[in-house]
Amino acid sequence: MPEIKKITLRLNMDVPEEKAVYGFLADRKPYRKIIMEAVDALRFRQSEEERQKMYLHEIQIAVEKCFQNVQERLSAISEKTLLFLILSGLATGASWLCYFRALQIGDINKVVPVDKSSTVLTILLAVIFLHESLSIAKGAGIVLIAAGTYLMIEKKQSDGAAKAGSSWLLYAAGSAVFASLTSILGKIGISGVESNLGTAIRTGVVLVMSWMMVFVAGKGKLLRAVPKNELG
């Protein structure tokens, strides 16, 4: 137990209540020390409670200022920027859902290349919608990435992948498409807002969407059955 610093009790004789206490103690010397120590402990406890209240008050003020600052920043965001950030977050959530479903039923050495083909799609979409330039070297790189992805998909499938059929490919392709849309929509949305705030909005949308999918699919009851090592 930590040592408690002793506080010396000093009575103010100008205060009627404390003067009365002094008069009471003056006639009861045998009990004076015990009573004085009890009053000291009470005062120490009161000072600790006041200190805790002060800390809680400071925390409350800091939280209120934080929310006020966030509210001011959110109110300064245009409707167009907010719309594209939300759409980017939804695309991110859809990409994750497709990706993990593809990993669940397909081979990782085939799912990952298809998912990473989002690089090719993103560059093409950026050229079409954002009017970005496409050099010869970049075009050659796109062709090589596409060829490498095709060769990896065409390798002999394992027994697990054969049983799953081509459904893993649909989910992996969906993951790539939505990942590309995430980049394009995020590029449009993030241009009108501070990057950290934009990331927070997108992340919030992804979290809400993910949990909604869990409960809409009726899988909420299975949360307790998830092994702890898979949560890490």
PDB file of C-alpha atoms in Angstrom:
ATOM      1  CA  MET A   1       0.000   0.000   0.000  1.00  0.00           C
ATOM      2  CA  PRO A   2       1.494   3.412  -0.934  1.00  0.00           C
ATOM      3  CA  GLU A   3       2.526   5.606   1.966  1.00  0.00           C
ATOM      4  CA  ILE A   4       0.109   8.474   2.636  1.00  0.00           C
ATOM      5  CA  LYS A   5       1.725  11.760   3.482  1.00  0.00           C
ATOM      6  CA  LYS A   6       0.495  13.039   6.816  1.00  0.00           C
ATOM      7  CA  ILE A   7      -1.315  16.357   6.779  1.00  0.00           C
ATOM      8  CA  THR A   8      -1.091  18.565   9.859  1.00  0.00           C
ATOM      9  CA  LEU A   9      -4.439  19.935  10.992  1.00  0.00           C
ATOM     10  CA  ARG A  10      -4.443  23.666  11.701  1.00  0.00           C
ATOM     11  CA  LEU A  11      -7.633  25.160  13.073  1.00  0.00           C
ATOM     12  CA  ASN A  12      -8.544  28.733  12.230  1.00  0.00           C
ATOM     13  CA  MET A  13      -9.734  30.419  15.403  1.00  0.00           C
ATOM     14  CA  ASP A  14     -11.507  33.129  13.401  1.00  0.00           C
ATOM     15  CA  VAL A  15     -13.928  30.545  12.061  1.00  0.00           C
ATOM     16  CA  PRO A  16     -16.689  29.810  14.631  1.00  0.00           C
ATOM     17  CA  GLU A  17     -17.001  26.150  13.684  1.00  0.00           C
ATOM     18  CA  GLU A  18     -13.267  25.479  13.984  1.00  0.00           C
ATOM     19  CA  LYS A  19     -13.088  27.484  17.211  1.00  0.00           C
ATOM     20  CA  ALA A  20     -15.825  25.263  18.611  1.00  0.00           C
ATOM     21  CA  VAL A  21     -13.861  22.174  17.596  1.00  0.00           C
ATOM     22  CA  TYR A  22     -10.784  23.542  19.366  1.00  0.00           C
ATOM     23  CA  GLY A  23     -12.798  24.164  22.506  1.00  0.00           C
ATOM     24  CA  PHE A  24     -14.179  20.648  22.367  1.00  0.00           C
ATOM     25  CA  LEU A  25     -10.727  19.149  21.988  1.00  0.00           C
ATOM     26  CA  ALA A  26      -9.176  21.281  24.695  1.00  0.00           C
ATOM     27  CA  ASP A  27     -11.175  19.463  27.375  1.00  0.00           C
ATOM     28  CA  ARG A  28     -10.491  16.028  25.923  1.00  0.00           C
ATOM     29  CA  LYS A  29      -6.720  15.792  25.633  1.00  0.00           C
ATOM     30  CA  PRO A  30      -6.589  11.960  25.658  1.00  0.00           C
ATOM     31  CA  TYR A  31      -8.721  11.846  22.522  1.00  0.00           C
ATOM     32  CA  ARG A  32      -7.312  14.923  20.828  1.00  0.00           C
ATOM     33  CA  LYS A  33      -4.644  13.078  18.818  1.00  0.00           C
ATOM     34  CA  ILE A  34      -7.083  10.439  17.594  1.00  0.00           C
ATOM     35  CA  ILE A  35      -9.676  13.002  16.542  1.00  0.00           C
ATOM     36  CA  MET A  36      -7.083  15.248  14.919  1.00  0.00           C
ATOM     37  CA  GLU A  37      -5.689  12.340  12.879  1.00  0.00           C
ATOM     38  CA  ALA A  38      -9.211  11.367  11.813  1.00  0.00           C
ATOM     39  CA  VAL A  39      -9.909  14.912  10.658  1.00  0.00           C
ATOM     40  CA  ASP A  40      -6.555  14.934   8.820  1.00  0.00           C
ATOM     41  CA  ALA A  41      -7.470  11.730   6.989  1.00  0.00           C
ATOM     42  CA  LEU A  42     -10.867  13.155   6.093  1.00  0.00           C
ATOM     43  CA  ARG A  43      -9.304  16.300   4.674  1.00  0.00           C
ATOM     44  CA  PHE A  44      -6.780  14.250   2.706  1.00  0.00           C
ATOM     45  CA  ARG A  45      -9.591  12.175   1.240  1.00  0.00           C
ATOM     46  CA  GLN A  46     -11.531  15.289   0.329  1.00  0.00           C
ATOM     47  CA  SER A  47      -8.481  16.784  -1.400  1.00  0.00           C
ATOM     48  CA  GLU A  48      -8.023  13.577  -3.424  1.00  0.00           C
ATOM     49  CA  GLU A  49     -11.665  13.640  -4.497  1.00  0.00           C
ATOM     50  CA  GLU A  50     -11.366  17.282  -5.499  1.00  0.00           C
ATOM     51  CA  ARG A  51      -8.235  16.503  -7.510  1.00  0.00           C
ATOM     52  CA  GLN A  52     -10.001  13.658  -9.316  1.00  0.00           C
ATOM     53  CA  LYS A  53     -12.955  15.904 -10.077  1.00  0.00           C
ATOM     54  CA  MET A  54     -10.563  18.499 -11.483  1.00  0.00           C
ATOM     55  CA  TYR A  55      -8.893  15.897 -13.754  1.00  0.00           C
ATOM     56  CA  LEU A  56     -12.268  14.623 -14.965  1.00  0.00           C
ATOM     57  CA  HIS A  57     -13.353  18.183 -15.678  1.00  0.00           C
ATOM     58  CA  GLU A  58     -10.209  18.839 -17.727  1.00  0.00           C
ATOM     59  CA  ILE A  59     -10.747  15.619 -19.691  1.00  0.00           C
ATOM     60  CA  GLN A  60     -14.348  16.586 -20.358  1.00  0.00           C
ATOM     61  CA  ILE A  61     -13.271  20.004 -21.648  1.00  0.00           C
ATOM     62  CA  ALA A  62     -10.637  18.410 -23.917  1.00  0.00           C
ATOM     63  CA  VAL A  63     -13.178  15.938 -25.352  1.00  0.00           C
ATOM     64  CA  GLU A  64     -15.723  18.709 -25.933  1.00  0.00           C
ATOM     65  CA  LYS A  65     -13.125  20.811 -27.752  1.00  0.00           C
ATOM     66  CA  CYS A  66     -12.137  17.809 -29.858  1.00  0.00           C
ATOM     67  CA  PHE A  67     -15.739  17.129 -30.904  1.00  0.00           C
ATOM     68  CA  GLN A  68     -16.294  20.822 -31.552  1.00  0.00           C
ATOM     69  CA  ASN A  69     -13.213  20.932 -33.773  1.00  0.00           C
ATOM     70  CA  VAL A  70     -14.343  17.831 -35.698  1.00  0.00           C
ATOM     71  CA  GLN A  71     -17.842  19.271 -36.080  1.00  0.00           C
ATOM     72  CA  GLU A  72     -16.446  22.519 -37.464  1.00  0.00           C
ATOM     73  CA  ARG A  73     -14.285  20.623 -39.967  1.00  0.00           C
ATOM     74  CA  LEU A  74     -17.179  18.415 -41.028  1.00  0.00           C
ATOM     75  CA  SER A  75     -19.432  21.419 -41.583  1.00  0.00           C
ATOM     76  CA  ALA A  76     -16.763  22.928 -43.856  1.00  0.00           C
ATOM     77  CA  ILE A  77     -16.748  19.854 -46.149  1.00  0.00           C
ATOM     78  CA  SER A  78     -18.731  20.234 -49.347  1.00  0.00           C
ATOM     79  CA  GLU A  79     -21.489  17.780 -50.215  1.00  0.00           C
ATOM     80  CA  LYS A  80     -19.552  16.543 -53.252  1.00  0.00           C
ATOM     81  CA  THR A  81     -16.433  15.792 -51.196  1.00  0.00           C
ATOM     82  CA  LEU A  82     -18.452  14.018 -48.515  1.00  0.00           C
ATOM     83  CA  LEU A  83     -20.315  11.962 -51.115  1.00  0.00           C
ATOM     84  CA  PHE A  84     -17.148  10.718 -52.800  1.00  0.00           C
ATOM     85  CA  LEU A  85     -15.496   9.930 -49.455  1.00  0.00           C
ATOM     86  CA  ILE A  86     -18.513   7.863 -48.436  1.00  0.00           C
ATOM     87  CA  LEU A  87     -18.541   6.078 -51.803  1.00  0.00           C
ATOM     88  CA  SER A  88     -14.817   5.423 -51.447  1.00  0.00           C
ATOM     89  CA  GLY A  89     -15.411   3.931 -48.008  1.00  0.00           C
ATOM     90  CA  LEU A  90     -18.196   1.715 -49.336  1.00  0.00           C
ATOM     91  CA  ALA A  91     -15.931   0.544 -52.166  1.00  0.00           C
ATOM     92  CA  THR A  92     -13.204  -0.265 -49.625  1.00  0.00           C
ATOM     93  CA  GLY A  93     -15.617  -2.326 -47.541  1.00  0.00           C
ATOM     94  CA  ALA A  94     -16.890  -4.184 -50.597  1.00  0.00           C
ATOM     95  CA  SER A  95     -13.310  -4.887 -51.691  1.00  0.00           C
ATOM     96  CA  TRP A  96     -12.438  -6.361 -48.291  1.00  0.00           C
ATOM     97  CA  LEU A  97     -15.543  -8.528 -48.238  1.00  0.00           C
ATOM     98  CA  CYS A  98     -14.792  -9.917 -51.694  1.00  0.00           C
ATOM     99  CA  TYR A  99     -11.104 -10.392 -50.919  1.00  0.00           C
ATOM    100  CA  PHE A 100     -11.567 -12.402 -47.731  1.00  0.00           C
ATOM    101  CA  ARG A 101     -14.333 -14.468 -49.293  1.00  0.00           C
ATOM    102  CA  ALA A 102     -12.000 -15.288 -52.195  1.00  0.00           C
ATOM    103  CA  LEU A 103      -9.245 -16.256 -49.753  1.00  0.00           C
ATOM    104  CA  GLN A 104     -11.692 -18.477 -47.919  1.00  0.00           C
ATOM    105  CA  ILE A 105     -12.596 -20.571 -50.950  1.00  0.00           C
ATOM    106  CA  GLY A 106      -9.574 -20.189 -53.259  1.00  0.00           C
ATOM    107  CA  ASP A 107      -5.801 -20.573 -53.318  1.00  0.00           C
ATOM    108  CA  ILE A 108      -3.901 -17.608 -51.961  1.00  0.00           C
ATOM    109  CA  ASN A 109      -1.316 -17.825 -54.783  1.00  0.00           C
ATOM    110  CA  LYS A 110      -4.127 -17.158 -57.261  1.00  0.00           C
ATOM    111  CA  VAL A 111      -6.360 -14.813 -55.280  1.00  0.00           C
ATOM    112  CA  VAL A 112      -3.601 -12.324 -54.465  1.00  0.00           C
ATOM    113  CA  PRO A 113      -2.427 -11.770 -58.076  1.00  0.00           C
ATOM    114  CA  VAL A 114      -5.994 -11.167 -59.230  1.00  0.00           C
ATOM    115  CA  ASP A 115      -6.580  -8.770 -56.358  1.00  0.00           C
ATOM    116  CA  LYS A 116      -3.346  -6.896 -57.133  1.00  0.00           C
ATOM    117  CA  SER A 117      -4.458  -6.490 -60.729  1.00  0.00           C
ATOM    118  CA  SER A 118      -6.369  -3.534 -59.293  1.00  0.00           C
ATOM    119  CA  THR A 119      -3.165  -1.606 -60.094  1.00  0.00           C
ATOM    120  CA  VAL A 120      -3.845  -2.067 -63.806  1.00  0.00           C
ATOM    121  CA  LEU A 121      -7.513  -1.148 -63.445  1.00  0.00           C
ATOM    122  CA  THR A 122      -6.701   1.920 -61.364  1.00  0.00           C
ATOM    123  CA  ILE A 123      -4.232   3.259 -63.929  1.00  0.00           C
ATOM    124  CA  LEU A 124      -6.732   2.728 -66.760  1.00  0.00           C
ATOM    125  CA  LEU A 125      -9.561   4.376 -64.808  1.00  0.00           C
ATOM    126  CA  ALA A 126      -7.291   7.289 -63.901  1.00  0.00           C
ATOM    127  CA  VAL A 127      -6.498   7.807 -67.582  1.00  0.00           C
ATOM    128  CA  ILE A 128     -10.189   7.653 -68.543  1.00  0.00           C
ATOM    129  CA  PHE A 129     -11.843   9.635 -65.743  1.00  0.00           C
ATOM    130  CA  LEU A 130      -9.039  11.769 -64.284  1.00  0.00           C
ATOM    131  CA  HIS A 131      -7.309  12.402 -67.636  1.00  0.00           C
ATOM    132  CA  GLU A 132      -3.907  11.372 -66.335  1.00  0.00           C
ATOM    133  CA  SER A 133      -1.115  10.724 -68.821  1.00  0.00           C
ATOM    134  CA  LEU A 134      -0.049   7.229 -69.854  1.00  0.00           C
ATOM    135  CA  SER A 135       3.539   6.857 -71.017  1.00  0.00           C
ATOM    136  CA  ILE A 136       4.924   4.022 -73.111  1.00  0.00           C
ATOM    137  CA  ALA A 137       6.857   2.629 -70.151  1.00  0.00           C
ATOM    138  CA  LYS A 138       3.751   2.671 -67.972  1.00  0.00           C
ATOM    139  CA  GLY A 139       1.739   0.986 -70.713  1.00  0.00           C
ATOM    140  CA  ALA A 140       4.365  -1.745 -71.036  1.00  0.00           C
ATOM    141  CA  GLY A 141       4.265  -2.285 -67.272  1.00  0.00           C
ATOM    142  CA  ILE A 142       0.489  -2.669 -67.393  1.00  0.00           C
ATOM    143  CA  VAL A 143       0.791  -5.319 -70.111  1.00  0.00           C
ATOM    144  CA  LEU A 144       3.417  -7.235 -68.109  1.00  0.00           C
ATOM    145  CA  ILE A 145       1.317  -7.145 -64.924  1.00  0.00           C
ATOM    146  CA  ALA A 146      -1.745  -8.392 -66.824  1.00  0.00           C
ATOM    147  CA  ALA A 147       0.268 -11.165 -68.493  1.00  0.00           C
ATOM    148  CA  GLY A 148       1.798 -12.280 -65.194  1.00  0.00           C
ATOM    149  CA  THR A 149      -1.630 -12.357 -63.522  1.00  0.00           C
ATOM    150  CA  TYR A 150      -3.028 -14.477 -66.357  1.00  0.00           C
ATOM    151  CA  LEU A 151      -0.146 -16.961 -66.156  1.00  0.00           C
ATOM    152  CA  MET A 152      -0.577 -17.404 -62.399  1.00  0.00           C
ATOM    153  CA  ILE A 153      -4.306 -18.011 -62.764  1.00  0.00           C
ATOM    154  CA  GLU A 154      -3.743 -20.637 -65.462  1.00  0.00           C
ATOM    155  CA  LYS A 155      -1.548 -22.796 -63.211  1.00  0.00           C
ATOM    156  CA  LYS A 156      -2.952 -26.164 -62.183  1.00  0.00           C
ATOM    157  CA  GLN A 157      -5.501 -25.742 -59.441  1.00  0.00           C
ATOM    158  CA  SER A 158      -5.270 -27.546 -56.128  1.00  0.00           C
ATOM    159  CA  ASP A 159      -8.002 -29.924 -54.933  1.00  0.00           C
ATOM    160  CA  GLY A 160      -9.534 -27.235 -52.722  1.00  0.00           C
ATOM    161  CA  ALA A 161      -9.669 -24.698 -55.515  1.00  0.00           C
ATOM    162  CA  ALA A 162     -11.083 -27.279 -57.938  1.00  0.00           C
ATOM    163  CA  LYS A 163     -13.928 -28.017 -55.552  1.00  0.00           C
ATOM    164  CA  ALA A 164     -14.671 -24.333 -55.178  1.00  0.00           C
ATOM    165  CA  GLY A 165     -14.862 -23.938 -58.953  1.00  0.00           C
ATOM    166  CA  SER A 166     -14.422 -20.468 -60.390  1.00  0.00           C
ATOM    167  CA  SER A 167     -16.383 -18.659 -57.693  1.00  0.00           C
ATOM    168  CA  TRP A 168     -13.130 -17.563 -56.045  1.00  0.00           C
ATOM    169  CA  LEU A 169     -12.199 -15.791 -59.290  1.00  0.00           C
ATOM    170  CA  LEU A 170     -15.422 -13.777 -59.245  1.00  0.00           C
ATOM    171  CA  TYR A 171     -14.780 -12.627 -55.675  1.00  0.00           C
ATOM    172  CA  ALA A 172     -11.103 -11.859 -56.399  1.00  0.00           C
ATOM    173  CA  ALA A 173     -12.064  -9.864 -59.494  1.00  0.00           C
ATOM    174  CA  GLY A 174     -14.685  -8.022 -57.462  1.00  0.00           C
ATOM    175  CA  SER A 175     -12.033  -7.211 -54.886  1.00  0.00           C
ATOM    176  CA  ALA A 176      -9.792  -5.748 -57.606  1.00  0.00           C
ATOM    177  CA  VAL A 177     -12.598  -3.686 -59.160  1.00  0.00           C
ATOM    178  CA  PHE A 178     -13.740  -2.224 -55.856  1.00  0.00           C
ATOM    179  CA  ALA A 179     -10.123  -1.523 -54.832  1.00  0.00           C
ATOM    180  CA  SER A 180      -9.687   0.455 -58.047  1.00  0.00           C
ATOM    181  CA  LEU A 181     -12.884   2.391 -57.396  1.00  0.00           C
ATOM    182  CA  THR A 182     -11.627   3.094 -53.885  1.00  0.00           C
ATOM    183  CA  SER A 183      -8.567   4.864 -55.295  1.00  0.00           C
ATOM    184  CA  ILE A 184     -10.462   6.832 -57.950  1.00  0.00           C
ATOM    185  CA  LEU A 185     -13.293   7.927 -55.647  1.00  0.00           C
ATOM    186  CA  GLY A 186     -10.835   8.658 -52.851  1.00  0.00           C
ATOM    187  CA  LYS A 187      -8.739  10.821 -55.185  1.00  0.00           C
ATOM    188  CA  ILE A 188     -11.774  12.922 -56.066  1.00  0.00           C
ATOM    189  CA  GLY A 189     -13.012  13.147 -52.471  1.00  0.00           C
ATOM    190  CA  ILE A 190      -9.717  13.754 -50.671  1.00  0.00           C
ATOM    191  CA  SER A 191      -8.888  16.789 -52.827  1.00  0.00           C
ATOM    192  CA  GLY A 192     -11.384  18.909 -50.894  1.00  0.00           C
ATOM    193  CA  VAL A 193     -10.560  17.910 -47.318  1.00  0.00           C
ATOM    194  CA  GLU A 194      -7.641  17.467 -44.953  1.00  0.00           C
ATOM    195  CA  SER A 195      -6.168  13.978 -45.436  1.00  0.00           C
ATOM    196  CA  ASN A 196      -6.488  12.778 -41.819  1.00  0.00           C
ATOM    197  CA  LEU A 197     -10.127  13.825 -41.615  1.00  0.00           C
ATOM    198  CA  GLY A 198     -10.848  12.218 -44.974  1.00  0.00           C
ATOM    199  CA  THR A 199      -9.243   8.968 -43.830  1.00  0.00           C
ATOM    200  CA  ALA A 200     -11.287   9.037 -40.623  1.00  0.00           C
ATOM    201  CA  ILE A 201     -14.535   9.470 -42.575  1.00  0.00           C
ATOM    202  CA  ARG A 202     -13.690   6.613 -44.952  1.00  0.00           C
ATOM    203  CA  THR A 203     -12.651   4.343 -42.082  1.00  0.00           C
ATOM    204  CA  GLY A 204     -15.881   5.096 -40.225  1.00  0.00           C
ATOM    205  CA  VAL A 205     -17.918   4.189 -43.297  1.00  0.00           C
ATOM    206  CA  VAL A 206     -16.002   0.912 -43.696  1.00  0.00           C
ATOM    207  CA  LEU A 207     -16.553  -0.059 -40.049  1.00  0.00           C
ATOM    208  CA  VAL A 208     -20.275   0.716 -40.158  1.00  0.00           C
ATOM    209  CA  MET A 209     -20.683  -1.198 -43.423  1.00  0.00           C
ATOM    210  CA  SER A 210     -18.749  -4.223 -42.144  1.00  0.00           C
ATOM    211  CA  TRP A 211     -20.774  -4.560 -38.947  1.00  0.00           C
ATOM    212  CA  MET A 212     -24.020  -4.036 -40.835  1.00  0.00           C
ATOM    213  CA  MET A 213     -23.093  -6.925 -43.135  1.00  0.00           C
ATOM    214  CA  VAL A 214     -22.380  -9.124 -40.107  1.00  0.00           C
ATOM    215  CA  PHE A 215     -25.774  -8.527 -38.519  1.00  0.00           C
ATOM    216  CA  VAL A 216     -27.746  -8.476 -41.792  1.00  0.00           C
ATOM    217  CA  ALA A 217     -26.304 -11.908 -42.593  1.00  0.00           C
ATOM    218  CA  GLY A 218     -27.358 -13.084 -39.132  1.00  0.00           C
ATOM    219  CA  LYS A 219     -23.794 -13.873 -38.045  1.00  0.00           C
ATOM    220  CA  GLY A 220     -23.741 -11.708 -34.934  1.00  0.00           C
ATOM    221  CA  LYS A 221     -24.248 -14.720 -32.658  1.00  0.00           C
ATOM    222  CA  LEU A 222     -21.074 -16.327 -34.015  1.00  0.00           C
ATOM    223  CA  LEU A 223     -18.762 -13.580 -32.734  1.00  0.00           C
ATOM    224  CA  ARG A 224     -18.077 -15.417 -29.494  1.00  0.00           C
ATOM    225  CA  ALA A 225     -17.107 -18.561 -31.390  1.00  0.00           C
ATOM    226  CA  VAL A 226     -14.260 -16.836 -33.266  1.00  0.00           C
ATOM    227  CA  PRO A 227     -10.884 -18.213 -32.057  1.00  0.00           C
ATOM    228  CA  LYS A 228      -8.705 -15.629 -30.358  1.00  0.00           C
ATOM    229  CA  ASN A 229      -5.708 -16.475 -32.549  1.00  0.00           C
ATOM    230  CA  GLU A 230      -7.694 -15.437 -35.640  1.00  0.00           C
ATOM    231  CA  LEU A 231      -8.414 -12.038 -34.099  1.00  0.00           C
ATOM    232  CA  GLY A 232      -4.678 -11.346 -33.893  1.00  0.00           C
TER     233      GLY A 232
END
